[in-house]
Amino acid sequence: MPIVKLTLNDEYYVKLKKMAQSEQKSIQDYIRDTIFQIDTIFTPEEAVKRIREGNFEIDDEFELPDVYGEDWIIERGPAGVFGKKFFNYVNAYPDLGIKFKGMGKYGRRAVYRIVKKDD
């Protein structure tokens, strides 16, 4: 995979970091999404939105395909990348009330559980 290097002074690095944080993205994802104007439903923010709008209740367990239903049309490689981003996101924001439970039956998909926000 090619690597592209971007050198910034401290002032611009801090600015870029704040811009990425304001969208709850990593710097790498923020740059990629901004440059290529990526518009996808497979983002941690969209998944959390769907979970909140869905029929998920305290103690419900789910995998990401459960959240998307028929919209789960993502290929295996990108699905893994998305899964890792979602895992990192819910761990970074425990106040969301979503906890990683473990790997599913075949060890391929992460299983999450809805918890009370004070758990």
PDB file of C-alpha atoms in Angstrom:
ATOM      1  CA  MET A   1       0.000   0.000   0.000  1.00  0.00           C
ATOM      2  CA  PRO A   2       1.475   3.394  -0.922  1.00  0.00           C
ATOM      3  CA  ILE A   3       2.267   5.821   1.877  1.00  0.00           C
ATOM      4  CA  VAL A   4       1.730   9.553   1.500  1.00  0.00           C
ATOM      5  CA  LYS A   5       3.504  11.864   3.940  1.00  0.00           C
ATOM      6  CA  LEU A   6       2.185  15.240   5.015  1.00  0.00           C
ATOM      7  CA  THR A   7       4.432  17.523   7.066  1.00  0.00           C
ATOM      8  CA  LEU A   8       2.784  20.202   9.199  1.00  0.00           C
ATOM      9  CA  ASN A   9       4.093  22.684  11.722  1.00  0.00           C
ATOM     10  CA  ASP A  10       2.736  22.443  15.268  1.00  0.00           C
ATOM     11  CA  GLU A  11       0.088  25.091  14.678  1.00  0.00           C
ATOM     12  CA  TYR A  12      -1.427  23.328  11.684  1.00  0.00           C
ATOM     13  CA  TYR A  13      -1.163  19.903  13.324  1.00  0.00           C
ATOM     14  CA  VAL A  14      -3.168  21.126  16.321  1.00  0.00           C
ATOM     15  CA  LYS A  15      -5.712  22.674  13.965  1.00  0.00           C
ATOM     16  CA  LEU A  16      -6.043  19.457  11.938  1.00  0.00           C
ATOM     17  CA  LYS A  17      -6.330  17.369  15.088  1.00  0.00           C
ATOM     18  CA  LYS A  18      -9.172  19.577  16.382  1.00  0.00           C
ATOM     19  CA  MET A  19     -10.961  19.379  13.026  1.00  0.00           C
ATOM     20  CA  ALA A  20     -10.784  15.578  13.062  1.00  0.00           C
ATOM     21  CA  GLN A  21     -11.887  15.392  16.694  1.00  0.00           C
ATOM     22  CA  SER A  22     -14.859  17.640  15.986  1.00  0.00           C
ATOM     23  CA  GLU A  23     -16.085  14.968  13.567  1.00  0.00           C
ATOM     24  CA  GLN A  24     -15.028  12.157  15.916  1.00  0.00           C
ATOM     25  CA  LYS A  25     -12.605  10.753  13.357  1.00  0.00           C
ATOM     26  CA  SER A  26      -8.963   9.856  13.310  1.00  0.00           C
ATOM     27  CA  ILE A  27      -6.729  12.317  11.481  1.00  0.00           C
ATOM     28  CA  GLN A  28      -6.154   9.734   8.754  1.00  0.00           C
ATOM     29  CA  ASP A  29      -9.889   9.146   8.251  1.00  0.00           C
ATOM     30  CA  TYR A  30     -10.611  12.870   8.349  1.00  0.00           C
ATOM     31  CA  ILE A  31      -8.037  13.601   5.633  1.00  0.00           C
ATOM     32  CA  ARG A  32      -9.158  10.658   3.481  1.00  0.00           C
ATOM     33  CA  ASP A  33     -12.854  11.519   3.800  1.00  0.00           C
ATOM     34  CA  THR A  34     -12.224  15.217   3.121  1.00  0.00           C
ATOM     35  CA  ILE A  35      -9.972  14.746   0.098  1.00  0.00           C
ATOM     36  CA  PHE A  36     -12.044  12.028  -1.551  1.00  0.00           C
ATOM     37  CA  GLN A  37     -15.420  13.275  -0.295  1.00  0.00           C
ATOM     38  CA  ILE A  38     -16.301   9.791   0.845  1.00  0.00           C
ATOM     39  CA  ASP A  39     -19.950   9.430   1.653  1.00  0.00           C
ATOM     40  CA  THR A  40     -20.791   6.076   3.146  1.00  0.00           C
ATOM     41  CA  ILE A  41     -23.278   4.697   5.617  1.00  0.00           C
ATOM     42  CA  PHE A  42     -20.578   2.470   7.098  1.00  0.00           C
ATOM     43  CA  THR A  43     -19.250   4.809   9.759  1.00  0.00           C
ATOM     44  CA  PRO A  44     -19.266   4.395  13.531  1.00  0.00           C
ATOM     45  CA  GLU A  45     -21.409   7.514  13.871  1.00  0.00           C
ATOM     46  CA  GLU A  46     -24.031   6.139  11.467  1.00  0.00           C
ATOM     47  CA  ALA A  47     -24.020   2.767  13.219  1.00  0.00           C
ATOM     48  CA  VAL A  48     -24.604   4.422  16.607  1.00  0.00           C
ATOM     49  CA  LYS A  49     -27.418   6.499  15.089  1.00  0.00           C
ATOM     50  CA  ARG A  50     -29.060   3.352  13.718  1.00  0.00           C
ATOM     51  CA  ILE A  51     -28.676   1.596  17.053  1.00  0.00           C
ATOM     52  CA  ARG A  52     -30.364   4.483  18.855  1.00  0.00           C
ATOM     53  CA  GLU A  53     -33.170   4.679  16.283  1.00  0.00           C
ATOM     54  CA  GLY A  54     -33.598   0.897  16.126  1.00  0.00           C
ATOM     55  CA  ASN A  55     -35.293  -1.560  18.395  1.00  0.00           C
ATOM     56  CA  PHE A  56     -32.273  -2.195  20.602  1.00  0.00           C
ATOM     57  CA  GLU A  57     -32.825  -2.265  24.353  1.00  0.00           C
ATOM     58  CA  ILE A  58     -30.627  -2.686  27.443  1.00  0.00           C
ATOM     59  CA  ASP A  59     -28.853  -6.087  27.416  1.00  0.00           C
ATOM     60  CA  ASP A  60     -29.577  -6.697  23.713  1.00  0.00           C
ATOM     61  CA  GLU A  61     -26.621  -8.197  21.878  1.00  0.00           C
ATOM     62  CA  PHE A  62     -25.866  -7.487  18.261  1.00  0.00           C
ATOM     63  CA  GLU A  63     -23.333  -7.644  15.461  1.00  0.00           C
ATOM     64  CA  LEU A  64     -22.921  -4.808  12.966  1.00  0.00           C
ATOM     65  CA  PRO A  65     -24.919  -6.585  10.205  1.00  0.00           C
ATOM     66  CA  ASP A  66     -27.854  -6.651  12.649  1.00  0.00           C
ATOM     67  CA  VAL A  67     -27.682  -2.864  12.872  1.00  0.00           C
ATOM     68  CA  TYR A  68     -27.784  -2.395   9.085  1.00  0.00           C
ATOM     69  CA  GLY A  69     -30.192  -5.167   8.117  1.00  0.00           C
ATOM     70  CA  GLU A  70     -30.726  -5.232   4.364  1.00  0.00           C
ATOM     71  CA  ASP A  71     -28.350  -2.269   3.971  1.00  0.00           C
ATOM     72  CA  TRP A  72     -25.402  -4.513   4.968  1.00  0.00           C
ATOM     73  CA  ILE A  73     -23.849  -4.648   1.495  1.00  0.00           C
ATOM     74  CA  ILE A  74     -20.225  -4.116   2.393  1.00  0.00           C
ATOM     75  CA  GLU A  75     -17.491  -6.452   1.174  1.00  0.00           C
ATOM     76  CA  ARG A  76     -15.452  -8.547   3.568  1.00  0.00           C
ATOM     77  CA  GLY A  77     -12.197  -6.481   3.625  1.00  0.00           C
ATOM     78  CA  PRO A  78     -13.827  -3.083   4.072  1.00  0.00           C
ATOM     79  CA  ALA A  79     -16.248  -4.655   6.559  1.00  0.00           C
ATOM     80  CA  GLY A  80     -13.295  -5.654   8.727  1.00  0.00           C
ATOM     81  CA  VAL A  81     -11.858  -2.142   8.592  1.00  0.00           C
ATOM     82  CA  PHE A  82     -15.263  -0.715   9.489  1.00  0.00           C
ATOM     83  CA  GLY A  83     -15.604  -3.222  12.314  1.00  0.00           C
ATOM     84  CA  LYS A  84     -12.269  -2.156  13.778  1.00  0.00           C
ATOM     85  CA  LYS A  85     -13.241   1.521  13.528  1.00  0.00           C
ATOM     86  CA  PHE A  86     -16.526   0.809  15.306  1.00  0.00           C
ATOM     87  CA  PHE A  87     -14.721  -1.159  18.026  1.00  0.00           C
ATOM     88  CA  ASN A  88     -12.263   1.704  18.594  1.00  0.00           C
ATOM     89  CA  TYR A  89     -15.075   4.259  18.554  1.00  0.00           C
ATOM     90  CA  VAL A  90     -17.255   2.573  21.183  1.00  0.00           C
ATOM     91  CA  ASN A  91     -14.204   1.990  23.376  1.00  0.00           C
ATOM     92  CA  ALA A  92     -13.226   5.658  23.058  1.00  0.00           C
ATOM     93  CA  TYR A  93     -16.761   6.761  23.977  1.00  0.00           C
ATOM     94  CA  PRO A  94     -17.997   4.458  26.758  1.00  0.00           C
ATOM     95  CA  ASP A  95     -20.845   6.864  27.500  1.00  0.00           C
ATOM     96  CA  LEU A  96     -22.571   5.597  24.333  1.00  0.00           C
ATOM     97  CA  GLY A  97     -23.807   2.582  26.275  1.00  0.00           C
ATOM     98  CA  ILE A  98     -22.363   0.059  23.827  1.00  0.00           C
ATOM     99  CA  LYS A  99     -19.850  -2.502  25.078  1.00  0.00           C
ATOM    100  CA  PHE A 100     -17.796  -5.089  23.254  1.00  0.00           C
ATOM    101  CA  LYS A 101     -18.825  -8.529  24.510  1.00  0.00           C
ATOM    102  CA  GLY A 102     -16.507 -10.774  22.518  1.00  0.00           C
ATOM    103  CA  MET A 103     -16.081 -12.446  19.179  1.00  0.00           C
ATOM    104  CA  GLY A 104     -19.088 -14.270  17.799  1.00  0.00           C
ATOM    105  CA  LYS A 105     -19.695 -17.946  17.228  1.00  0.00           C
ATOM    106  CA  TYR A 106     -17.043 -18.347  14.537  1.00  0.00           C
ATOM    107  CA  GLY A 107     -14.664 -15.680  15.806  1.00  0.00           C
ATOM    108  CA  ARG A 108     -15.217 -13.479  12.772  1.00  0.00           C
ATOM    109  CA  ARG A 109     -17.624 -10.818  13.964  1.00  0.00           C
ATOM    110  CA  ALA A 110     -17.577  -8.762  17.116  1.00  0.00           C
ATOM    111  CA  VAL A 111     -20.603  -8.993  19.372  1.00  0.00           C
ATOM    112  CA  TYR A 112     -21.700  -5.909  21.287  1.00  0.00           C
ATOM    113  CA  ARG A 113     -24.171  -5.383  24.095  1.00  0.00           C
ATOM    114  CA  ILE A 114     -26.343  -2.396  24.947  1.00  0.00           C
ATOM    115  CA  VAL A 115     -25.681  -1.377  28.557  1.00  0.00           C
ATOM    116  CA  LYS A 116     -26.932   1.276  30.917  1.00  0.00           C
ATOM    117  CA  LYS A 117     -24.759   4.318  30.474  1.00  0.00           C
ATOM    118  CA  ASP A 118     -23.454   4.011  34.046  1.00  0.00           C
ATOM    119  CA  ASP A 119     -22.273   0.356  33.569  1.00  0.00           C
TER     120      ASP A 119
END
